[in-house]
Amino acid sequence: MLASALAVELMVSVLQHPMRGEAPALIVSGRGDEYTDAVDEDTETALGLVPHQIRGFLSRFQQLMITSERFTQCSACSRAIINAYDDNGFEFLLQAFNDSQYVERLTGLTELHNETQLHDIWVLSDDSDDGGEQ
């Protein structure tokens, strides 16, 4: 229930913001316990801030609003996904629903996974030239 309540709050915050899904994030900067909120007119609205991510910890009853740069291969907000949806609309959704690898291929995540696996193989390979003798 907590997750669904947060999802509704987030949806309402995004929908009421003039910039919708392009609403800027709150940037919190500081050292130690001293934080300053860099809130400008584009960031805050009548319903408050539009968080980009909400991470919750039930063990501590704590929520954090996390801000980071957009991951270029994000399966939700990357430019490739947004452009594909803008160009193809419902057809994009159908293809994503019917082909479990479509979004990964579109964003480049498949290539990233393959590169990572090749790197792991290279790191874990036996690079000794002694023919197995110790």
PDB file of C-alpha atoms in Angstrom:
ATOM      1  CA  MET A   1       0.000   0.000   0.000  1.00  0.00           C
ATOM      2  CA  LEU A   2       2.874   2.368   0.665  1.00  0.00           C
ATOM      3  CA  ALA A   3       4.255   1.936  -2.832  1.00  0.00           C
ATOM      4  CA  SER A   4       0.867   2.503  -4.444  1.00  0.00           C
ATOM      5  CA  ALA A   5       0.276   5.634  -2.358  1.00  0.00           C
ATOM      6  CA  LEU A   6       3.669   7.008  -3.383  1.00  0.00           C
ATOM      7  CA  ALA A   7       2.979   6.151  -7.020  1.00  0.00           C
ATOM      8  CA  VAL A   8      -0.275   8.130  -6.919  1.00  0.00           C
ATOM      9  CA  GLU A   9       1.432  11.095  -5.240  1.00  0.00           C
ATOM     10  CA  LEU A  10       4.199  11.022  -7.835  1.00  0.00           C
ATOM     11  CA  MET A  11       1.720  10.789 -10.718  1.00  0.00           C
ATOM     12  CA  VAL A  12      -0.293  13.748  -9.409  1.00  0.00           C
ATOM     13  CA  SER A  13       2.889  15.787  -8.893  1.00  0.00           C
ATOM     14  CA  VAL A  14       4.062  15.087 -12.438  1.00  0.00           C
ATOM     15  CA  LEU A  15       0.663  15.739 -14.027  1.00  0.00           C
ATOM     16  CA  GLN A  16       0.155  19.086 -12.268  1.00  0.00           C
ATOM     17  CA  HIS A  17       3.634  20.389 -13.110  1.00  0.00           C
ATOM     18  CA  PRO A  18       3.693  22.671 -16.193  1.00  0.00           C
ATOM     19  CA  MET A  19       6.676  20.748 -17.605  1.00  0.00           C
ATOM     20  CA  ARG A  20       5.070  17.338 -16.920  1.00  0.00           C
ATOM     21  CA  GLY A  21       7.652  14.552 -17.272  1.00  0.00           C
ATOM     22  CA  GLU A  22      10.447  17.056 -17.915  1.00  0.00           C
ATOM     23  CA  ALA A  23      10.067  18.670 -14.480  1.00  0.00           C
ATOM     24  CA  PRO A  24      13.508  19.464 -13.045  1.00  0.00           C
ATOM     25  CA  ALA A  25      14.725  17.638  -9.978  1.00  0.00           C
ATOM     26  CA  LEU A  26      15.518  19.150  -6.624  1.00  0.00           C
ATOM     27  CA  ILE A  27      19.274  19.453  -6.253  1.00  0.00           C
ATOM     28  CA  VAL A  28      20.419  19.122  -2.659  1.00  0.00           C
ATOM     29  CA  SER A  29      24.005  20.015  -1.988  1.00  0.00           C
ATOM     30  CA  GLY A  30      25.871  20.190   1.249  1.00  0.00           C
ATOM     31  CA  ARG A  31      28.524  18.794   3.495  1.00  0.00           C
ATOM     32  CA  GLY A  32      27.884  16.728   6.564  1.00  0.00           C
ATOM     33  CA  ASP A  33      24.686  17.807   8.288  1.00  0.00           C
ATOM     34  CA  GLU A  34      24.481  21.165   6.514  1.00  0.00           C
ATOM     35  CA  TYR A  35      22.205  21.023   3.495  1.00  0.00           C
ATOM     36  CA  THR A  36      20.931  23.781   1.295  1.00  0.00           C
ATOM     37  CA  ASP A  37      18.055  23.217  -1.083  1.00  0.00           C
ATOM     38  CA  ALA A  38      18.469  24.818  -4.483  1.00  0.00           C
ATOM     39  CA  VAL A  39      14.785  25.302  -5.217  1.00  0.00           C
ATOM     40  CA  ASP A  40      13.840  27.607  -8.062  1.00  0.00           C
ATOM     41  CA  GLU A  41      10.534  28.510  -9.660  1.00  0.00           C
ATOM     42  CA  ASP A  42      10.770  25.659 -12.191  1.00  0.00           C
ATOM     43  CA  THR A  43      11.289  23.023  -9.511  1.00  0.00           C
ATOM     44  CA  GLU A  44       8.546  23.686  -6.976  1.00  0.00           C
ATOM     45  CA  THR A  45       4.818  23.962  -7.653  1.00  0.00           C
ATOM     46  CA  ALA A  46       1.614  24.307  -5.631  1.00  0.00           C
ATOM     47  CA  LEU A  47       1.818  20.629  -4.646  1.00  0.00           C
ATOM     48  CA  GLY A  48       5.508  20.804  -3.805  1.00  0.00           C
ATOM     49  CA  LEU A  49       8.487  19.167  -5.427  1.00  0.00           C
ATOM     50  CA  VAL A  50       8.394  16.527  -8.143  1.00  0.00           C
ATOM     51  CA  PRO A  51      10.790  13.808  -7.009  1.00  0.00           C
ATOM     52  CA  HIS A  52      12.581  11.863  -9.717  1.00  0.00           C
ATOM     53  CA  GLN A  53      13.132   8.833  -7.502  1.00  0.00           C
ATOM     54  CA  ILE A  54      11.805   7.832  -4.101  1.00  0.00           C
ATOM     55  CA  ARG A  55      13.664   5.148  -2.177  1.00  0.00           C
ATOM     56  CA  GLY A  56      12.066   3.826   0.968  1.00  0.00           C
ATOM     57  CA  PHE A  57      13.392   1.830   3.900  1.00  0.00           C
ATOM     58  CA  LEU A  58      10.706   0.167   6.004  1.00  0.00           C
ATOM     59  CA  SER A  59      13.225  -0.920   8.631  1.00  0.00           C
ATOM     60  CA  ARG A  60      13.976   2.754   9.363  1.00  0.00           C
ATOM     61  CA  PHE A  61      10.636   4.262   8.276  1.00  0.00           C
ATOM     62  CA  GLN A  62      12.636   6.544   6.011  1.00  0.00           C
ATOM     63  CA  GLN A  63      12.245   7.869   2.483  1.00  0.00           C
ATOM     64  CA  LEU A  64      14.931   9.481   0.351  1.00  0.00           C
ATOM     65  CA  MET A  65      14.513  11.566  -2.777  1.00  0.00           C
ATOM     66  CA  ILE A  66      17.439  10.647  -4.999  1.00  0.00           C
ATOM     67  CA  THR A  67      18.606  12.736  -7.933  1.00  0.00           C
ATOM     68  CA  SER A  68      21.057  11.643 -10.595  1.00  0.00           C
ATOM     69  CA  GLU A  69      21.859  12.238 -14.229  1.00  0.00           C
ATOM     70  CA  ARG A  70      19.684  10.424 -16.744  1.00  0.00           C
ATOM     71  CA  PHE A  71      21.201   7.035 -17.627  1.00  0.00           C
ATOM     72  CA  THR A  72      21.582   7.062 -21.398  1.00  0.00           C
ATOM     73  CA  GLN A  73      20.382   3.455 -21.581  1.00  0.00           C
ATOM     74  CA  CYS A  74      17.508   3.720 -19.102  1.00  0.00           C
ATOM     75  CA  SER A  75      14.612   1.466 -20.084  1.00  0.00           C
ATOM     76  CA  ALA A  76      12.110   4.093 -18.928  1.00  0.00           C
ATOM     77  CA  CYS A  77      13.383   7.590 -19.698  1.00  0.00           C
ATOM     78  CA  SER A  78      16.259   7.309 -22.170  1.00  0.00           C
ATOM     79  CA  ARG A  79      16.053   9.387 -25.324  1.00  0.00           C
ATOM     80  CA  ALA A  80      15.758   6.179 -27.408  1.00  0.00           C
ATOM     81  CA  ILE A  81      12.637   5.084 -25.507  1.00  0.00           C
ATOM     82  CA  ILE A  82      11.012   8.511 -25.570  1.00  0.00           C
ATOM     83  CA  ASN A  83      11.691   8.939 -29.292  1.00  0.00           C
ATOM     84  CA  ALA A  84      10.394   5.449 -30.104  1.00  0.00           C
ATOM     85  CA  TYR A  85       7.198   6.129 -28.174  1.00  0.00           C
ATOM     86  CA  ASP A  86       6.760   9.567 -29.765  1.00  0.00           C
ATOM     87  CA  ASP A  87       7.277   8.094 -33.241  1.00  0.00           C
ATOM     88  CA  ASN A  88       5.281   4.870 -32.907  1.00  0.00           C
ATOM     89  CA  GLY A  89       2.914   5.296 -29.940  1.00  0.00           C
ATOM     90  CA  PHE A  90       0.816   2.215 -29.293  1.00  0.00           C
ATOM     91  CA  GLU A  91       2.804   0.128 -31.799  1.00  0.00           C
ATOM     92  CA  PHE A  92       5.898   0.728 -29.655  1.00  0.00           C
ATOM     93  CA  LEU A  93       4.012  -0.516 -26.598  1.00  0.00           C
ATOM     94  CA  LEU A  94       2.769  -3.617 -28.425  1.00  0.00           C
ATOM     95  CA  GLN A  95       6.257  -4.486 -29.555  1.00  0.00           C
ATOM     96  CA  ALA A  96       7.632  -3.958 -26.040  1.00  0.00           C
ATOM     97  CA  PHE A  97       4.903  -6.174 -24.551  1.00  0.00           C
ATOM     98  CA  ASN A  98       5.301  -8.939 -27.142  1.00  0.00           C
ATOM     99  CA  ASP A  99       9.106  -9.038 -27.352  1.00  0.00           C
ATOM    100  CA  SER A 100      10.811  -9.200 -23.961  1.00  0.00           C
ATOM    101  CA  GLN A 101      14.181  -8.192 -25.466  1.00  0.00           C
ATOM    102  CA  TYR A 102      12.924  -5.249 -27.560  1.00  0.00           C
ATOM    103  CA  VAL A 103      13.497  -2.502 -24.991  1.00  0.00           C
ATOM    104  CA  GLU A 104      16.962  -3.829 -24.121  1.00  0.00           C
ATOM    105  CA  ARG A 105      17.965  -3.862 -27.786  1.00  0.00           C
ATOM    106  CA  LEU A 106      16.489  -0.403 -28.382  1.00  0.00           C
ATOM    107  CA  THR A 107      18.343   1.207 -25.475  1.00  0.00           C
ATOM    108  CA  GLY A 108      21.627  -0.595 -26.017  1.00  0.00           C
ATOM    109  CA  LEU A 109      21.380  -2.580 -22.780  1.00  0.00           C
ATOM    110  CA  THR A 110      21.900  -5.856 -24.672  1.00  0.00           C
ATOM    111  CA  GLU A 111      25.200  -4.561 -26.018  1.00  0.00           C
ATOM    112  CA  LEU A 112      26.170  -3.292 -22.552  1.00  0.00           C
ATOM    113  CA  HIS A 113      25.433  -6.717 -21.015  1.00  0.00           C
ATOM    114  CA  ASN A 114      27.480  -8.459 -23.724  1.00  0.00           C
ATOM    115  CA  GLU A 115      30.431  -6.113 -23.184  1.00  0.00           C
ATOM    116  CA  THR A 116      30.247  -6.729 -19.433  1.00  0.00           C
ATOM    117  CA  GLN A 117      30.186 -10.500 -19.918  1.00  0.00           C
ATOM    118  CA  LEU A 118      33.190 -10.339 -22.258  1.00  0.00           C
ATOM    119  CA  HIS A 119      35.047  -8.253 -19.686  1.00  0.00           C
ATOM    120  CA  ASP A 120      34.222 -10.788 -16.952  1.00  0.00           C
ATOM    121  CA  ILE A 121      35.450 -13.651 -19.144  1.00  0.00           C
ATOM    122  CA  TRP A 122      38.665 -11.761 -19.856  1.00  0.00           C
ATOM    123  CA  VAL A 123      39.269 -11.014 -16.171  1.00  0.00           C
ATOM    124  CA  LEU A 124      38.521 -14.567 -15.051  1.00  0.00           C
ATOM    125  CA  SER A 125      40.420 -16.320 -17.840  1.00  0.00           C
ATOM    126  CA  ASP A 126      43.666 -18.151 -17.158  1.00  0.00           C
ATOM    127  CA  ASP A 127      46.356 -15.926 -18.574  1.00  0.00           C
ATOM    128  CA  SER A 128      49.361 -17.979 -17.543  1.00  0.00           C
ATOM    129  CA  ASP A 129      51.659 -19.258 -20.295  1.00  0.00           C
ATOM    130  CA  ASP A 130      53.072 -22.204 -18.373  1.00  0.00           C
ATOM    131  CA  GLY A 131      50.628 -24.786 -19.750  1.00  0.00           C
ATOM    132  CA  GLY A 132      48.935 -25.358 -16.412  1.00  0.00           C
ATOM    133  CA  GLU A 133      52.119 -26.230 -14.530  1.00  0.00           C
ATOM    134  CA  GLN A 134      52.649 -24.660 -11.145  1.00  0.00           C
TER     135      GLN A 134
END
